[in-house]
Short mmCIF file of C-alpha atoms in Angstrom, two decimals:
data_model
loop_
_atom_site.label_atom_id
_atom_site.label_comp_id
_atom_site.label_asym_id
_atom_site.label_seq_id
_atom_site.Cartn_x
_atom_site.Cartn_y
_atom_site.Cartn_z
CA UNK A 1 -6.24 -10.66 -7.78
CA UNK A 2 -2.65 -10.71 -6.66
CA UNK A 3 -0.51 -7.59 -6.60
CA UNK A 4 1.46 -8.22 -9.76
CA UNK A 5 -1.56 -9.11 -11.85
CA UNK A 6 -2.87 -5.56 -11.86
CA UNK A 7 0.38 -3.97 -12.97
CA UNK A 8 -0.49 -3.45 -16.62
CA UNK A 9 -4.02 -2.36 -15.79
CA UNK A 10 -2.88 0.81 -14.07
CA UNK A 11 -0.42 1.69 -16.82
CA UNK A 12 -2.69 1.66 -19.85
CA UNK A 13 -6.40 2.24 -20.17
CA UNK A 14 -6.39 -0.30 -23.01
CA UNK A 15 -5.51 -2.96 -20.44
CA UNK A 16 -8.36 -1.81 -18.20
CA UNK A 17 -10.64 -2.21 -21.19
CA UNK A 18 -9.29 -5.65 -22.01
CA UNK A 19 -9.37 -6.97 -18.45
CA UNK A 20 -12.43 -5.20 -17.01
CA UNK A 21 -14.32 -3.69 -19.94
CA UNK A 22 -13.65 -0.19 -18.59
CA UNK A 23 -11.56 2.75 -19.76
CA UNK A 24 -11.20 3.98 -16.17
CA UNK A 25 -11.51 2.66 -12.67
CA UNK A 26 -14.09 4.40 -10.50
CA UNK A 27 -11.59 5.06 -7.72
CA UNK A 28 -7.92 4.74 -6.84
CA UNK A 29 -7.10 4.44 -3.15
CA UNK A 30 -3.60 5.08 -1.85
CA UNK A 31 -3.35 3.51 1.61
CA UNK A 32 -1.20 5.46 4.02
CA UNK A 33 2.43 4.38 4.24
CA UNK A 34 5.94 5.76 4.66
CA UNK A 35 7.38 5.04 1.20
CA UNK A 36 7.31 8.23 -0.85
CA UNK A 37 7.69 6.26 -4.10
CA UNK A 38 4.01 5.31 -3.83
CA UNK A 39 3.21 8.95 -4.59
CA UNK A 40 5.09 8.69 -7.90
CA UNK A 41 2.80 5.88 -9.01
CA UNK A 42 -0.37 7.75 -8.02
CA UNK A 43 0.92 10.89 -9.72
CA UNK A 44 1.46 8.98 -12.97
CA UNK A 45 -1.98 7.39 -12.62
CA UNK A 46 -3.60 10.81 -12.23
CA UNK A 47 -1.77 12.15 -15.27
CA UNK A 48 -2.84 9.08 -17.25
CA UNK A 49 -6.43 9.55 -16.02
CA UNK A 50 -6.79 5.89 -15.02
CA UNK A 51 -9.50 6.59 -12.42
CA UNK A 52 -12.45 8.93 -12.08
CA UNK A 53 -11.86 9.69 -8.40
CA UNK A 54 -8.99 9.53 -5.94
CA UNK A 55 -8.61 8.83 -2.24
CA UNK A 56 -5.74 8.75 0.27
CA UNK A 57 -6.45 6.80 3.46
CA UNK A 58 -4.48 6.94 6.69
CA UNK A 59 -4.47 8.57 10.07
CA UNK A 60 -1.72 8.30 12.69
CA UNK A 61 -0.54 4.76 13.44
CA UNK A 62 2.41 2.91 14.89
CA UNK A 63 4.51 3.41 11.70
CA UNK A 64 3.61 7.04 10.96
CA UNK A 65 6.91 8.20 12.45
CA UNK A 66 8.70 6.56 9.51
CA UNK A 67 6.75 8.78 7.10
CA UNK A 68 7.67 11.82 9.19
CA UNK A 69 11.35 10.84 9.00
CA UNK A 70 11.28 10.23 5.25
CA UNK A 71 9.64 13.60 4.57
CA UNK A 72 12.15 15.40 6.80
CA UNK A 73 15.03 13.72 4.93
CA UNK A 74 13.71 14.63 1.50
CA UNK A 75 15.28 17.70 -0.13
CA UNK A 76 12.03 18.28 -2.05
CA UNK A 77 9.55 17.86 0.78
CA UNK A 78 11.40 18.67 4.01
CA UNK A 79 9.53 21.98 4.29
CA UNK A 80 6.20 20.15 4.71
CA UNK A 81 4.94 20.17 8.29
CA UNK A 82 4.52 16.61 9.53
CA UNK A 83 4.37 16.41 13.32
CA UNK A 84 0.99 15.39 14.65
CA UNK A 85 -0.57 15.18 11.20
CA UNK A 86 -2.29 12.12 9.65
CA UNK A 87 -0.52 10.27 6.88
CA UNK A 88 -3.20 11.06 4.31
CA UNK A 89 -2.82 14.82 4.74
CA UNK A 90 0.96 14.64 4.37
CA UNK A 91 0.78 12.42 1.28
CA UNK A 92 -1.86 14.74 -0.20
CA UNK A 93 0.48 17.71 0.28
CA UNK A 94 3.26 15.84 -1.53
CA UNK A 95 0.90 14.85 -4.33
CA UNK A 96 -0.22 18.45 -4.79
CA UNK A 97 3.42 19.54 -5.12
CA UNK A 98 4.32 16.89 -7.68
CA UNK A 99 1.17 16.51 -9.77
CA UNK A 100 -0.95 18.81 -11.94
CA UNK A 101 -4.33 18.01 -10.36
CA UNK A 102 -6.35 20.27 -12.71
CA UNK A 103 -9.08 20.67 -10.14
CA UNK A 104 -9.29 16.98 -9.23
CA UNK A 105 -10.51 16.47 -5.66
CA UNK A 106 -8.61 14.05 -3.45
CA UNK A 107 -10.84 12.42 -0.84
CA UNK A 108 -9.06 12.01 2.48
CA UNK A 109 -9.60 9.48 5.26
CA UNK A 110 -7.74 10.72 8.32
CA UNK A 111 -8.88 8.57 11.25
CA UNK A 112 -7.54 5.03 10.65
CA UNK A 113 -4.61 3.71 12.65
CA UNK A 114 -4.00 0.33 10.99
CA UNK A 115 -4.67 -1.72 7.86
CA UNK A 116 -8.12 -2.90 8.91
CA UNK A 117 -9.23 0.60 9.80
CA UNK A 118 -7.88 1.87 6.45
CA UNK A 119 -10.47 -0.33 4.77
CA UNK A 120 -13.32 0.38 7.21
CA UNK A 121 -12.82 4.12 7.39
CA UNK A 122 -12.33 4.47 3.62
CA UNK A 123 -15.69 2.83 3.06
CA UNK A 124 -17.28 5.08 5.69
CA UNK A 125 -15.91 8.25 4.04
CA UNK A 126 -17.15 7.09 0.64
CA UNK A 127 -20.63 6.35 1.95
CA UNK A 128 -20.84 9.75 3.64
CA UNK A 129 -19.86 11.29 0.30
CA UNK A 130 -22.47 9.12 -1.45
CA UNK A 131 -19.82 7.36 -3.53
CA UNK A 132 -20.33 3.74 -4.54
CA UNK A 133 -17.34 2.66 -6.65
CA UNK A 134 -17.53 -0.63 -8.54
CA UNK A 135 -13.92 -0.86 -9.74
CA UNK A 136 -11.20 0.23 -7.29
CA UNK A 137 -7.42 0.30 -7.73
CA UNK A 138 -5.59 -0.18 -4.41
CA UNK A 139 -2.00 1.04 -3.96
CA UNK A 140 0.04 0.44 -0.82
CA UNK A 141 3.62 -0.02 0.39
CA UNK A 142 4.61 -3.21 -1.50
CA UNK A 143 5.48 -5.08 1.69
CA UNK A 144 1.85 -4.64 2.79
CA UNK A 145 0.15 -4.77 -0.61
CA UNK A 146 -1.12 -8.35 -0.42
CA UNK A 147 -2.41 -8.00 3.15
CA UNK A 148 -4.09 -4.68 2.37
CA UNK A 149 -5.82 -6.19 -0.65
CA UNK A 150 -7.05 -9.16 1.42
CA UNK A 151 -8.20 -6.81 4.18
CA UNK A 152 -10.13 -4.48 1.88
CA UNK A 153 -11.83 -7.50 0.33
CA UNK A 154 -12.90 -8.65 3.78
CA UNK A 155 -14.08 -5.29 5.09
CA UNK A 156 -15.89 -4.45 1.85
CA UNK A 157 -17.39 -7.91 1.32
CA UNK A 158 -20.94 -6.56 1.47
CA UNK A 159 -20.17 -4.15 -1.39
CA UNK A 160 -20.51 -4.81 -5.12
CA UNK A 161 -16.89 -3.97 -5.91
CA UNK A 162 -13.88 -5.36 -7.78
CA UNK A 163 -10.38 -4.55 -6.53
CA UNK A 164 -7.26 -4.21 -8.66
CA UNK A 165 -4.32 -4.66 -6.31
CA UNK A 166 -1.33 -2.73 -7.64
CA UNK A 167 2.12 -2.92 -6.06
CA UNK A 168 3.91 0.36 -6.86
CA UNK A 169 7.38 -1.23 -6.98
CA UNK A 170 9.12 -4.40 -5.85
CA UNK A 171 12.04 -3.89 -3.46
CA UNK A 172 14.95 -6.29 -3.88
CA UNK A 173 18.04 -7.09 -1.86
CA UNK A 174 21.26 -7.06 -3.88
CA UNK A 175 24.96 -7.23 -3.09
CA UNK A 176 26.98 -4.23 -4.29
CA UNK A 177 30.67 -3.91 -3.55
CA UNK A 178 30.27 -6.61 -0.93
CA UNK A 179 27.48 -4.81 0.90
CA UNK A 180 23.76 -5.64 1.16
CA UNK A 181 21.66 -2.98 -0.57
CA UNK A 182 18.03 -2.36 -1.52
CA UNK A 183 16.94 -1.46 -5.03
CA UNK A 184 13.50 -0.34 -6.14
CA UNK A 185 11.48 2.63 -4.93
CA UNK A 186 14.46 4.95 -4.47
CA UNK A 187 13.80 8.61 -3.67
CA UNK A 188 16.50 11.27 -4.05
CA UNK A 189 19.02 8.46 -4.45
CA UNK A 190 18.00 6.87 -1.14
CA UNK A 191 16.35 3.45 -0.75
CA UNK A 192 12.77 3.44 0.56
CA UNK A 193 13.74 1.53 3.72
CA UNK A 194 16.66 0.95 6.02
CA UNK A 195 17.94 -2.64 5.70
CA UNK A 196 16.69 -3.72 9.13
CA UNK A 197 13.29 -2.13 8.59
CA UNK A 198 12.68 -3.94 5.28
CA UNK A 199 13.75 -7.26 6.85
CA UNK A 200 11.38 -6.60 9.75
CA UNK A 201 8.49 -5.72 7.43
CA UNK A 202 8.96 -8.81 5.30
CA UNK A 203 9.47 -11.17 8.26
CA UNK A 204 6.37 -9.80 9.94
CA UNK A 205 4.06 -10.33 6.99
CA UNK A 206 4.08 -14.13 6.71
CA UNK A 207 2.67 -14.81 10.20
CA UNK A 208 -0.04 -12.22 9.57
CA UNK A 209 -0.95 -13.61 6.16
CA UNK A 210 -1.37 -17.17 7.41
CA UNK A 211 -4.87 -18.56 7.81
CA UNK A 212 -4.30 -20.22 11.17
CA UNK A 213 -5.17 -19.45 14.78
CA UNK A 214 -2.38 -16.85 15.01
CA UNK A 215 -2.83 -15.27 11.59
CA UNK A 216 -5.20 -12.61 10.28
CA UNK A 217 -7.21 -14.97 8.03
CA UNK A 218 -10.71 -16.40 8.67
CA UNK A 219 -9.39 -19.17 10.95
CA UNK A 220 -7.52 -16.67 13.09
CA UNK A 221 -8.33 -13.04 13.83
CA UNK A 222 -10.58 -12.82 10.75
CA UNK A 223 -9.27 -9.44 9.64
CA UNK A 224 -8.95 -10.50 5.99
CA UNK A 225 -9.94 -13.08 3.39
CA UNK A 226 -7.92 -16.27 2.95
CA UNK A 227 -4.54 -15.88 1.23
CA UNK A 228 -2.66 -18.80 -0.31
CA UNK A 229 1.01 -18.80 0.72
CA UNK A 230 3.09 -20.87 -1.75
CA UNK A 231 5.11 -23.69 -0.23
CA UNK A 232 8.40 -22.26 -1.49
CA UNK A 233 7.63 -18.97 0.26
CA UNK A 234 6.97 -20.78 3.54
CA UNK A 235 10.23 -22.72 3.12
CA UNK A 236 12.16 -19.54 2.45
CA UNK A 237 10.57 -17.90 5.49
CA UNK A 238 11.54 -20.79 7.76
CA UNK A 239 15.11 -20.60 6.48
CA UNK A 240 15.29 -16.85 7.10
CA UNK A 241 13.74 -17.25 10.53
CA UNK A 242 16.92 -18.99 11.70
CA UNK A 243 18.87 -15.82 10.88
CA UNK A 244 16.33 -13.05 11.55
CA UNK A 245 14.03 -14.29 14.30
CA UNK A 246 14.66 -11.08 16.22
CA UNK A 247 13.27 -9.08 13.27
CA UNK A 248 9.77 -10.59 13.46
CA UNK A 249 7.51 -7.72 14.51
#
């Protein structure tokens, strides 16, 4: 299931019932990331009781410094200690400050350093806790949502599980007063990414998503299941590559 297709399912339990025959998912996993707006979505999901259990996955990886920076810049969360801490612990602290948990336990996975390990270590933590979810909602930074979904499907392929991939927001580039801006996922009036960082994230995803010798699909590094990339997306990427080749990470 693609990211957008699960959008209604996380918003209303009636949609979960219609699409999956369930009033609740067994588990919602928030994969570690630097965009604080993902917490807003999980907070709303908890208040709407869309899952029976909750997990945040993420240790310390190459992009964790961006989460540290975003927390330090936030008027609401700048008091939270971040240095040397895994992403999941920091995001759990933010969730506890913003959400009435009413005794709900948040499972934490603190060891993973990348997308593949998010999936592997999440499954390990669940098995240690004797949890065997059948319906799982997956939330991630929207620029990584599709790859995370494909990766979890690969790493959990031996499990009897259905994933609902839910993108928390969709960032867009717009021109305002002659300047390039980002809308979607704002926190405290600030966009979720710097312009160059969002361009780098987007430009880096297409090569990873490809199912070729250099990609992460079965014909390449085999980190994830096959993903279809529409022809118009590939054409747009090739056009942008002429302008932003130096942004490919």
